[in-house]
């Protein structure tokens, strides 16, 4: 939702995009492993810093793909809606959003995978529970079966998250409009 809202702000205002896009690109370039200790210092240990790290990794692909999808509207269609006195909100809800759904889901598929990786990075850096924490603990004791189980669980969680995005896409986006 945050990624779609930011992309919407970018498509509605060129000045907002010109100001914030370099900042977002710069923040995305910072390795999250390096950013993690700062987040932990600011927000302490727990679920929120892990969520923030996962969010910071996952939101950027959604912003990029959604902004592109919102801009890919046929100009003639926009002219038609504007000539019929359609409001900006009507243009968004009736034209831009339905047309951008394949792009949004394309970004969400990438974000689903990155979010799992981000959550694990967050647990590596600053958590006393979770699969990332478990992996660090079993690495010290060389407990190979537990390590494989943690990796398997991470894989299953990632597949479930990705599958839920695919299912949602199948429900909301017509088959011929889906981006492969």
mmCIF file of C-alpha atoms in Angstrom:
data_model
loop_
_atom_site.group_PDB
_atom_site.id
_atom_site.type_symbol
_atom_site.label_atom_id
_atom_site.label_comp_id
_atom_site.label_asym_id
_atom_site.label_seq_id
_atom_site.Cartn_x
_atom_site.Cartn_y
_atom_site.Cartn_z
ATOM 1 C CA UNK A 1 0.000 0.000 0.000
ATOM 2 C CA UNK A 2 2.800 2.404 0.890
ATOM 3 C CA UNK A 3 4.614 1.640 -2.365
ATOM 4 C CA UNK A 4 1.466 2.248 -4.413
ATOM 5 C CA UNK A 5 0.777 5.529 -2.590
ATOM 6 C CA UNK A 6 4.328 6.759 -3.149
ATOM 7 C CA UNK A 7 4.146 5.778 -6.831
ATOM 8 C CA UNK A 8 0.826 7.597 -7.108
ATOM 9 C CA UNK A 9 2.397 10.734 -5.634
ATOM 10 C CA UNK A 10 5.215 10.404 -8.179
ATOM 11 C CA UNK A 11 2.805 10.178 -11.099
ATOM 12 C CA UNK A 12 0.641 13.047 -9.878
ATOM 13 C CA UNK A 13 3.548 15.428 -9.265
ATOM 14 C CA UNK A 14 6.760 15.561 -11.243
ATOM 15 C CA UNK A 15 8.284 17.809 -8.553
ATOM 16 C CA UNK A 16 7.633 15.178 -5.858
ATOM 17 C CA UNK A 17 9.269 12.525 -8.030
ATOM 18 C CA UNK A 18 12.255 14.723 -8.876
ATOM 19 C CA UNK A 19 12.802 15.478 -5.194
ATOM 20 C CA UNK A 20 12.180 12.074 -3.591
ATOM 21 C CA UNK A 21 13.305 9.556 -6.229
ATOM 22 C CA UNK A 22 17.048 10.285 -5.792
ATOM 23 C CA UNK A 23 16.557 9.952 -2.039
ATOM 24 C CA UNK A 24 14.769 6.608 -2.430
ATOM 25 C CA UNK A 25 17.416 5.328 -4.830
ATOM 26 C CA UNK A 26 20.162 6.389 -2.415
ATOM 27 C CA UNK A 27 18.439 4.707 0.528
ATOM 28 C CA UNK A 28 17.940 1.563 -1.526
ATOM 29 C CA UNK A 29 21.643 1.459 -2.392
ATOM 30 C CA UNK A 30 22.660 1.229 1.263
ATOM 31 C CA UNK A 31 23.238 -2.428 2.173
ATOM 32 C CA UNK A 32 20.571 -3.397 4.699
ATOM 33 C CA UNK A 33 23.163 -5.306 6.701
ATOM 34 C CA UNK A 34 24.908 -1.959 7.211
ATOM 35 C CA UNK A 35 21.642 -0.130 7.910
ATOM 36 C CA UNK A 36 20.445 -2.794 10.349
ATOM 37 C CA UNK A 37 22.597 -1.797 13.333
ATOM 38 C CA UNK A 38 21.390 1.805 13.023
ATOM 39 C CA UNK A 39 17.767 0.677 12.974
ATOM 40 C CA UNK A 40 18.396 -1.478 16.038
ATOM 41 C CA UNK A 41 20.037 1.432 17.892
ATOM 42 C CA UNK A 42 17.062 3.671 17.062
ATOM 43 C CA UNK A 43 14.251 1.158 17.671
ATOM 44 C CA UNK A 44 15.804 -1.495 19.963
ATOM 45 C CA UNK A 45 15.388 -5.237 19.452
ATOM 46 C CA UNK A 46 12.109 -6.810 18.473
ATOM 47 C CA UNK A 47 9.608 -7.249 15.708
ATOM 48 C CA UNK A 48 9.405 -3.605 14.595
ATOM 49 C CA UNK A 49 13.070 -3.249 13.502
ATOM 50 C CA UNK A 50 12.829 -6.573 11.636
ATOM 51 C CA UNK A 51 9.660 -5.394 9.925
ATOM 52 C CA UNK A 52 11.311 -2.087 9.049
ATOM 53 C CA UNK A 53 14.284 -3.834 7.450
ATOM 54 C CA UNK A 54 12.007 -6.159 5.467
ATOM 55 C CA UNK A 55 9.884 -3.168 4.426
ATOM 56 C CA UNK A 56 12.914 -1.142 3.319
ATOM 57 C CA UNK A 57 14.022 -4.002 1.081
ATOM 58 C CA UNK A 58 10.597 -4.832 -0.342
ATOM 59 C CA UNK A 59 8.995 -1.443 -1.004
ATOM 60 C CA UNK A 60 11.351 -0.180 -3.721
ATOM 61 C CA UNK A 61 10.382 -2.687 -6.461
ATOM 62 C CA UNK A 62 6.721 -1.937 -5.806
ATOM 63 C CA UNK A 63 7.306 1.802 -6.169
ATOM 64 C CA UNK A 64 9.207 1.402 -9.441
ATOM 65 C CA UNK A 65 6.828 -1.022 -11.121
ATOM 66 C CA UNK A 66 3.692 0.765 -9.930
ATOM 67 C CA UNK A 67 4.934 4.157 -11.103
ATOM 68 C CA UNK A 68 5.661 2.674 -14.499
ATOM 69 C CA UNK A 69 2.256 1.008 -14.645
ATOM 70 C CA UNK A 70 0.467 4.220 -13.689
ATOM 71 C CA UNK A 71 2.286 6.045 -16.507
ATOM 72 C CA UNK A 72 1.588 3.373 -19.132
ATOM 73 C CA UNK A 73 -1.985 4.554 -19.647
ATOM 74 C CA UNK A 74 -2.957 5.345 -23.216
ATOM 75 C CA UNK A 75 -2.979 9.154 -23.648
ATOM 76 C CA UNK A 76 -6.150 8.991 -25.764
ATOM 77 C CA UNK A 77 -7.991 7.283 -22.910
ATOM 78 C CA UNK A 78 -6.864 9.961 -20.462
ATOM 79 C CA UNK A 79 -7.945 12.686 -22.893
ATOM 80 C CA UNK A 80 -11.347 11.047 -23.216
ATOM 81 C CA UNK A 81 -11.892 10.890 -19.449
ATOM 82 C CA UNK A 82 -10.720 14.469 -19.011
ATOM 83 C CA UNK A 83 -12.994 15.673 -21.810
ATOM 84 C CA UNK A 84 -15.882 14.041 -19.925
ATOM 85 C CA UNK A 85 -14.860 16.095 -16.846
ATOM 86 C CA UNK A 86 -13.501 13.122 -14.959
ATOM 87 C CA UNK A 87 -11.781 13.997 -11.690
ATOM 88 C CA UNK A 88 -8.224 12.981 -10.865
ATOM 89 C CA UNK A 89 -9.630 10.351 -8.486
ATOM 90 C CA UNK A 90 -11.894 8.928 -11.212
ATOM 91 C CA UNK A 91 -8.970 8.779 -13.632
ATOM 92 C CA UNK A 92 -7.005 6.901 -10.992
ATOM 93 C CA UNK A 93 -9.705 4.436 -9.917
ATOM 94 C CA UNK A 94 -11.250 3.756 -13.324
ATOM 95 C CA UNK A 95 -8.247 3.978 -15.673
ATOM 96 C CA UNK A 96 -4.831 4.089 -14.016
ATOM 97 C CA UNK A 97 -5.236 1.559 -11.194
ATOM 98 C CA UNK A 98 -6.849 -1.208 -13.277
ATOM 99 C CA UNK A 99 -4.214 -0.667 -15.970
ATOM 100 C CA UNK A 100 -1.396 -0.685 -13.429
ATOM 101 C CA UNK A 101 -2.486 -3.854 -11.594
ATOM 102 C CA UNK A 102 -0.243 -6.163 -13.673
ATOM 103 C CA UNK A 103 2.724 -3.921 -12.883
ATOM 104 C CA UNK A 104 1.813 -3.690 -9.206
ATOM 105 C CA UNK A 105 1.657 -7.466 -8.918
ATOM 106 C CA UNK A 106 4.922 -7.801 -10.788
ATOM 107 C CA UNK A 107 6.558 -5.615 -8.137
ATOM 108 C CA UNK A 108 4.760 -7.473 -5.368
ATOM 109 C CA UNK A 109 6.155 -10.799 -6.587
ATOM 110 C CA UNK A 110 9.696 -9.453 -6.336
ATOM 111 C CA UNK A 111 8.889 -7.772 -3.014
ATOM 112 C CA UNK A 112 7.484 -11.000 -1.544
ATOM 113 C CA UNK A 113 10.799 -12.744 -2.078
ATOM 114 C CA UNK A 114 12.840 -9.787 -0.872
ATOM 115 C CA UNK A 115 10.659 -9.347 2.226
ATOM 116 C CA UNK A 116 11.492 -12.843 3.439
ATOM 117 C CA UNK A 117 15.189 -12.162 2.899
ATOM 118 C CA UNK A 118 14.815 -8.831 4.704
ATOM 119 C CA UNK A 119 13.095 -10.439 7.665
ATOM 120 C CA UNK A 120 15.897 -12.978 7.976
ATOM 121 C CA UNK A 121 18.519 -10.209 7.765
ATOM 122 C CA UNK A 122 16.653 -8.356 10.510
ATOM 123 C CA UNK A 123 16.629 -11.471 12.672
ATOM 124 C CA UNK A 124 20.344 -12.023 12.030
ATOM 125 C CA UNK A 125 21.142 -8.505 13.173
ATOM 126 C CA UNK A 126 18.900 -7.885 16.097
ATOM 127 C CA UNK A 127 16.529 -10.488 17.359
ATOM 128 C CA UNK A 128 16.379 -13.047 20.095
ATOM 129 C CA UNK A 129 13.874 -15.235 18.245
ATOM 130 C CA UNK A 130 12.892 -16.222 14.736
ATOM 131 C CA UNK A 131 14.433 -18.347 12.010
ATOM 132 C CA UNK A 132 17.351 -15.988 11.402
ATOM 133 C CA UNK A 133 18.225 -16.088 15.085
ATOM 134 C CA UNK A 134 17.848 -19.872 15.071
ATOM 135 C CA UNK A 135 20.232 -20.140 12.119
ATOM 136 C CA UNK A 136 22.864 -18.153 13.988
ATOM 137 C CA UNK A 137 22.471 -20.334 17.074
ATOM 138 C CA UNK A 138 22.701 -23.659 15.239
ATOM 139 C CA UNK A 139 25.654 -22.403 13.202
ATOM 140 C CA UNK A 140 27.664 -22.030 16.406
ATOM 141 C CA UNK A 141 26.820 -25.572 17.530
ATOM 142 C CA UNK A 142 27.222 -27.006 14.002
ATOM 143 C CA UNK A 143 23.730 -28.497 14.206
ATOM 144 C CA UNK A 144 23.360 -29.293 10.492
ATOM 145 C CA UNK A 145 19.863 -30.850 10.657
ATOM 146 C CA UNK A 146 18.499 -27.778 12.455
ATOM 147 C CA UNK A 147 20.184 -25.507 9.880
ATOM 148 C CA UNK A 148 18.577 -27.449 7.019
ATOM 149 C CA UNK A 149 15.221 -27.273 8.765
ATOM 150 C CA UNK A 150 15.526 -23.496 9.198
ATOM 151 C CA UNK A 151 16.454 -23.086 5.525
ATOM 152 C CA UNK A 152 13.557 -25.337 4.525
ATOM 153 C CA UNK A 153 11.114 -23.331 6.668
ATOM 154 C CA UNK A 154 12.378 -20.046 5.186
ATOM 155 C CA UNK A 155 11.884 -21.501 1.715
ATOM 156 C CA UNK A 156 8.350 -22.653 2.536
ATOM 157 C CA UNK A 157 7.456 -19.251 3.998
ATOM 158 C CA UNK A 158 8.826 -17.535 0.889
ATOM 159 C CA UNK A 159 6.896 -19.881 -1.390
ATOM 160 C CA UNK A 160 3.674 -19.332 0.576
ATOM 161 C CA UNK A 161 4.081 -15.564 0.428
ATOM 162 C CA UNK A 162 4.853 -15.662 -3.289
ATOM 163 C CA UNK A 163 1.941 -18.043 -3.862
ATOM 164 C CA UNK A 164 -0.452 -15.752 -2.021
ATOM 165 C CA UNK A 165 0.602 -12.861 -4.277
ATOM 166 C CA UNK A 166 0.056 -15.095 -7.333
ATOM 167 C CA UNK A 167 -3.375 -16.102 -6.070
ATOM 168 C CA UNK A 168 -4.344 -12.507 -5.419
ATOM 169 C CA UNK A 169 -3.134 -11.576 -8.899
ATOM 170 C CA UNK A 170 -5.243 -14.331 -10.462
ATOM 171 C CA UNK A 171 -8.274 -13.035 -8.592
ATOM 172 C CA UNK A 172 -7.818 -9.347 -9.432
ATOM 173 C CA UNK A 173 -6.088 -9.183 -12.822
ATOM 174 C CA UNK A 174 -7.644 -10.535 -16.026
ATOM 175 C CA UNK A 175 -5.580 -13.347 -17.548
ATOM 176 C CA UNK A 176 -4.712 -11.512 -20.763
ATOM 177 C CA UNK A 177 -3.457 -8.464 -18.810
ATOM 178 C CA UNK A 178 -0.966 -10.295 -16.585
ATOM 179 C CA UNK A 179 2.727 -9.577 -16.980
ATOM 180 C CA UNK A 180 4.600 -12.873 -17.299
#
